[in-house]
Each structure stands twice: as structure tokens, then as C-alpha cells.
Short mmCIF file of C-alpha atoms and ligand atoms in Angstrom, two decimals:
data_model
loop_
_atom_site.label_atom_id
_atom_site.label_comp_id
_atom_site.label_asym_id
_atom_site.label_seq_id
_atom_site.Cartn_x
_atom_site.Cartn_y
_atom_site.Cartn_z
CA MET A 1 -14.63 96.70 5.34
CA ILE A 2 -11.21 95.74 6.72
CA LYS A 3 -11.49 92.80 9.11
CA GLY A 4 -7.96 91.42 9.22
CA CYS A 5 -4.27 92.24 8.95
CA ILE A 6 -1.49 89.89 7.85
CA PHE A 7 2.05 90.79 8.79
CA ASP A 8 5.29 89.70 7.24
CA LEU A 9 7.82 89.12 10.02
CA ASP A 10 11.38 89.87 8.93
CA GLY A 11 11.71 93.61 8.32
CA VAL A 12 8.15 94.43 9.43
CA ILE A 13 7.91 93.26 13.04
CA VAL A 14 11.61 92.74 13.75
CA ASP A 15 14.84 93.59 11.96
CA THR A 16 16.18 90.09 11.43
CA ALA A 17 17.63 90.95 8.00
CA LYS A 18 20.87 91.86 9.80
CA TYR A 19 21.09 88.34 11.31
CA HIS A 20 20.31 86.67 7.97
CA PHE A 21 23.04 88.86 6.42
CA GLN A 22 25.57 87.94 9.12
CA ALA A 23 24.92 84.22 8.76
CA TRP A 24 24.87 84.18 4.94
CA ARG A 25 28.01 86.30 4.83
CA ARG A 26 29.81 83.89 7.13
CA LEU A 27 28.88 81.08 4.76
CA ALA A 28 29.98 83.02 1.67
CA ASN A 29 33.27 83.90 3.36
CA GLU A 30 33.88 80.21 4.15
CA LEU A 31 33.33 79.50 0.46
CA GLY A 32 35.91 82.17 -0.41
CA PHE A 33 33.84 85.18 -1.46
CA ASP A 34 31.84 88.07 -0.03
CA PHE A 35 28.69 89.96 -0.94
CA THR A 36 27.39 93.42 -0.19
CA GLU A 37 24.55 94.78 1.90
CA GLU A 38 23.04 96.00 -1.36
CA GLU A 39 23.00 92.44 -2.71
CA ASN A 40 21.51 91.32 0.61
CA GLU A 41 18.48 93.53 -0.15
CA LYS A 42 17.64 91.09 -2.94
CA LEU A 43 17.27 88.29 -0.38
CA LYS A 44 14.39 89.91 1.50
CA GLY A 45 11.31 87.72 1.38
CA VAL A 46 13.22 85.03 -0.53
CA SER A 47 13.18 81.47 0.86
CA ARG A 48 16.27 79.86 2.39
CA VAL A 49 17.02 77.61 -0.60
CA GLU A 50 16.39 80.35 -3.15
CA SER A 51 18.58 82.76 -1.16
CA LEU A 52 21.42 80.23 -1.16
CA LYS A 53 21.12 79.76 -4.93
CA LEU A 54 21.34 83.53 -5.48
CA ILE A 55 24.35 83.88 -3.17
CA LEU A 56 26.19 80.99 -4.87
CA SER A 57 25.54 82.60 -8.24
CA TRP A 58 27.04 85.91 -6.99
CA GLY A 59 30.16 84.01 -5.92
CA GLY A 60 30.26 82.02 -9.16
CA VAL A 61 30.17 78.81 -7.09
CA GLU A 62 28.38 75.64 -8.19
CA LYS A 63 27.16 73.06 -5.68
CA SER A 64 25.19 69.84 -5.98
CA PRO A 65 21.68 69.70 -4.44
CA GLU A 66 23.11 67.61 -1.53
CA GLU A 67 25.86 70.16 -0.90
CA GLN A 68 23.31 72.98 -1.10
CA ALA A 69 21.16 71.30 1.53
CA GLU A 70 24.18 71.00 3.82
CA LEU A 71 25.17 74.66 3.27
CA ALA A 72 21.62 75.90 3.92
CA ALA A 73 21.51 73.85 7.14
CA ARG A 74 24.88 75.27 8.23
CA LYS A 75 23.69 78.84 7.64
CA ASN A 76 20.50 78.11 9.55
CA GLU A 77 22.44 76.82 12.57
CA TRP A 78 24.30 80.13 12.78
CA TYR A 79 21.09 82.09 12.21
CA VAL A 80 19.25 80.16 14.94
CA GLU A 81 22.12 80.91 17.30
CA LEU A 82 21.82 84.64 16.53
CA ILE A 83 18.03 84.80 16.98
CA SER A 84 18.16 82.78 20.19
CA ASN A 85 19.46 85.94 21.88
CA MET A 86 16.62 88.17 20.66
CA THR A 87 14.51 90.04 23.20
CA PRO A 88 11.19 91.98 23.08
CA GLU A 89 13.30 95.16 22.83
CA GLU A 90 13.96 94.21 19.22
CA ILE A 91 10.33 94.65 18.19
CA LEU A 92 10.38 97.55 15.72
CA PRO A 93 9.04 100.92 16.98
CA GLY A 94 5.25 101.24 17.11
CA VAL A 95 4.51 97.60 16.19
CA LYS A 96 3.24 96.56 19.60
CA GLU A 97 1.05 99.64 19.95
CA PHE A 98 -0.44 98.99 16.51
CA LEU A 99 -1.14 95.34 17.35
CA ASP A 100 -2.78 96.43 20.62
CA GLU A 101 -4.98 98.83 18.69
CA LEU A 102 -6.00 96.12 16.20
CA LYS A 103 -7.01 93.88 19.10
CA LEU A 104 -9.16 96.66 20.58
CA GLU A 105 -10.79 97.23 17.18
CA GLY A 106 -11.57 93.50 16.88
CA ILE A 107 -9.35 93.10 13.82
CA LYS A 108 -8.01 89.59 13.22
CA ILE A 109 -4.24 89.20 13.02
CA ALA A 110 -2.12 86.68 11.09
CA LEU A 111 1.53 86.20 10.29
CA GLY A 112 2.56 85.49 6.69
CA SER A 113 6.27 84.77 6.58
CA ALA A 114 8.60 82.76 4.34
CA SER A 115 10.71 81.94 7.39
CA LYS A 116 10.66 78.52 8.98
CA ASN A 117 12.02 80.21 12.10
CA ALA A 118 9.06 82.60 12.41
CA PRO A 119 7.32 80.85 15.36
CA ALA A 120 10.59 80.76 17.32
CA ILE A 121 11.18 84.47 16.70
CA LEU A 122 7.64 85.41 17.79
CA GLU A 123 8.26 83.43 20.97
CA ARG A 124 11.60 85.18 21.61
CA VAL A 125 10.02 88.63 21.28
CA GLU A 126 6.90 87.53 23.18
CA LEU A 127 4.35 88.34 20.48
CA THR A 128 2.88 84.88 19.77
CA ALA A 129 -0.34 85.54 21.70
CA TYR A 130 -1.33 88.39 19.35
CA PHE A 131 -1.68 86.09 16.34
CA ASP A 132 -4.91 84.31 15.45
CA ALA A 133 -3.02 82.41 12.73
CA ILE A 134 0.65 81.84 11.95
CA ILE A 135 1.63 80.84 8.41
CA ASP A 136 5.37 80.25 8.10
CA GLY A 137 7.76 78.69 5.60
CA THR A 138 6.89 75.16 6.77
CA LYS A 139 3.29 75.62 5.59
CA THR A 140 3.88 76.94 2.09
CA THR A 141 4.99 75.28 -1.13
CA ARG A 142 5.30 78.42 -3.25
CA SER A 143 7.40 81.52 -2.55
CA LYS A 144 6.45 85.19 -2.75
CA PRO A 145 5.53 86.75 -5.27
CA ASP A 146 3.08 83.83 -5.24
CA PRO A 147 0.24 84.88 -2.91
CA GLN A 148 -0.04 81.42 -1.24
CA VAL A 149 1.30 82.47 2.18
CA PHE A 150 -1.25 85.31 2.44
CA GLN A 151 -4.09 83.21 1.00
CA LEU A 152 -3.46 80.60 3.70
CA GLY A 153 -3.41 83.38 6.28
CA ALA A 154 -6.73 84.85 5.11
CA GLU A 155 -8.28 81.37 4.97
CA ALA A 156 -7.16 80.66 8.52
CA LEU A 157 -8.77 83.94 9.63
CA GLY A 158 -11.93 83.15 7.64
CA LEU A 159 -11.57 86.35 5.59
CA GLN A 160 -11.54 87.40 1.93
CA PRO A 161 -8.45 89.13 0.50
CA SER A 162 -10.58 92.26 -0.07
CA GLU A 163 -11.16 92.42 3.71
CA THR A 164 -7.50 91.94 4.57
CA VAL A 165 -4.45 94.20 4.62
CA VAL A 166 -0.94 92.81 4.13
CA PHE A 167 2.09 94.58 5.63
CA GLU A 168 5.35 93.86 3.81
CA ASP A 169 8.88 95.26 3.56
CA ALA A 170 9.93 93.33 0.44
CA PRO A 171 8.95 94.32 -3.13
CA LYS A 172 8.25 90.62 -3.81
CA GLY A 173 5.96 90.52 -0.77
CA ILE A 174 3.97 93.48 -2.11
CA ASP A 175 3.72 91.65 -5.46
CA ALA A 176 2.43 88.57 -3.59
CA ALA A 177 -0.23 90.62 -1.78
CA LEU A 178 -1.37 92.34 -4.98
CA ASN A 179 -1.38 89.03 -6.90
CA GLY A 180 -3.75 87.65 -4.28
CA GLY A 181 -6.09 90.65 -4.39
CA PHE A 182 -5.13 91.92 -0.91
CA TRP A 183 -4.66 95.49 0.23
CA ALA A 184 -0.91 96.04 0.37
CA VAL A 185 0.98 98.34 2.72
CA GLY A 186 4.71 98.71 2.13
CA VAL A 187 6.80 99.24 5.23
CA GLY A 188 9.99 101.05 4.24
CA ASP A 189 11.13 103.03 1.24
CA PRO A 190 8.60 104.20 -1.40
CA ALA A 191 11.43 103.95 -3.96
CA ASN A 192 11.08 100.15 -4.08
CA LEU A 193 7.61 99.68 -2.53
CA GLY A 194 5.76 102.27 -4.63
CA HIS A 195 3.48 99.63 -6.15
CA ALA A 196 1.75 99.11 -2.76
CA HIS A 197 -1.58 100.85 -2.01
CA LEU A 198 0.17 102.74 0.79
CA VAL A 199 3.79 103.05 1.97
CA ILE A 200 4.70 103.90 5.55
CA PRO A 201 8.22 104.37 6.95
CA GLY A 202 7.34 102.20 9.96
CA PHE A 203 4.64 101.77 12.59
CA LYS A 204 5.72 104.62 14.85
CA ASP A 205 2.68 106.95 15.16
CA PHE A 206 0.74 104.81 12.68
CA THR A 207 -2.84 104.03 13.68
CA PHE A 208 -5.74 101.93 12.44
CA ASP A 209 -7.66 105.15 11.65
CA LYS A 210 -4.78 106.35 9.46
CA LEU A 211 -4.77 103.00 7.68
CA ILE A 212 -8.50 103.11 6.93
CA ALA A 213 -8.34 106.74 5.86
CA ALA A 214 -5.54 105.96 3.40
CA LEU A 215 -7.23 103.02 1.67
CA PRO A 216 -10.10 103.52 -0.78
CA VAL A 217 -12.14 100.88 1.02
CA LYS A 218 -15.76 101.03 2.17
CA SER A 219 -16.05 101.05 5.97
C1 LIG B 1 12.14 85.72 4.96
C2 LIG B 1 13.39 86.56 4.93
O1 LIG B 1 11.23 86.26 5.85
O2 LIG B 1 12.44 84.38 5.36
C3 LIG B 1 14.44 85.90 4.04
O3 LIG B 1 13.09 87.86 4.45
C4 LIG B 1 14.69 84.47 4.50
O4 LIG B 1 15.63 86.65 4.09
C5 LIG B 1 13.37 83.70 4.51
O5 LIG B 1 15.61 83.82 3.64
C6 LIG B 1 13.52 82.25 5.01
O6 LIG B 1 13.91 82.26 6.35
P1 LIG B 1 14.39 80.99 7.17
O7 LIG B 1 14.36 81.48 8.60
O8 LIG B 1 13.39 79.89 6.94
O9 LIG B 1 15.74 80.63 6.68
MG1 LIG B 2 10.24 90.79 5.13
#
């Protein structure tokens, strides 16, 4: 029986990938190179430090750990500035309705995000109150595809992975959910999320009944 849902934030609840891209690109440009939106796809679900390392490798730039820390902090300042203007209108279509339905059904709700900015974003879009537990990048030591973020979420909800569905837009996030024994729903393109138990284009017109009907789980 499904008793809980854990949501990734970036790309599932809000489209913050565009702000991450803007801020990282500004940093890359300052360092004298550029990278594409296609390359940016590879940063989804990847932690701040790991993202920086990938971007530096694309630009063929080497930096010391101290310099990397400074660059990551600089990017984050720009990112924080961008998200400080977010409003509830930026919640992706159907998300709020789906969360409302989960509440009515008595399903527990957690956030499982690599972002250290996740609590601030939930505040900006006025969704904090929906979450029974919030696991963000300050609470984890291992990155997706390690299942730690979702395990901590399930623990906080008092649930087993087999009772919990993870919603993710990143292939690595689906890997993390599957590695932890969770039900995995990909939000986006089946071309790169096909390993999930179910893939949906988004939450518009998606319902809890449709979720249960699509998963081979005992009710
Ligand atoms: C993930 C995003 O949710 O959080 C990544 O998909 C991002 O792109 C990561 O790098 C870390 O975010 P932050 O806000 O801690 O820099
Ligand atoms: Mg994501």
C-alpha cells in the first residue's frame, strides 16, 4: 500500500533548471568559455560542487579546491538572487492540485532534493506547509544516484521504501529511487527516464488514482 510520496524539487515542482543554467553560464563566461543547454541537462540532480567540477572540465579549466569553493559560492550568490524573485505562479502545472489530493487521501509528503536552497524555494512559492519532512542538500552526505536523500525522507515519514513513491525529473534521481527500493515515477521524457516504473509528462491531469492504477502495488 502506498502511504507516502517524496518529491524532488528542481524540475518536478518548479522549473529552477533555467536559473541554475543562467548562473552557471555567467560563471563559465567569466572564466572565458560557454556551455550548451544540452550539457546543462547533465547537471540535473547533481550537487553544486559536482556540477562545478563538470563545468570546469567542459571548459578545460583547472582550479584548486579553494578556488572551486569560491567559484561555487559566487554562482550560488547569483542563483539566490534569481530565486529570490520567484512567486507561486512558478509552481509547475498540476503540482498543487496533486499535493492537495495527497493531503485529502492522507498520504504523507516529503521533499528529497540535492539543493541547499530547497527550503528557501518552497517558502518563495508558498508550498512549505504541504511537507511533513524536508530533506535538502544540507542533510545529505552522498549524492544521487545514492538513495540516501530518499531514505532519509522515508525515515522521517516513518515509512518503508516499498510504501513510498519518488517523483524525479533526473535519470540519476530515478537511479537513486530504484537503488533504495522505492517506486519511481519519472517526470519528463520517457527517452531518458524509461527505467522508472512510470513516466508522466507532468502533473497536469495526473491523479492519485492514476498513480495507484499504474503501479503493480497491492492496495
Ligand atoms: C539539484 C539541481 O536539485 O540541486 C542541481 O537539479 C543543483 O542542478 C543541485 O546543482 C544543488 O543545488 P544548490 O541549490 O544547492 O546549488
Ligand atoms: Mg530535479
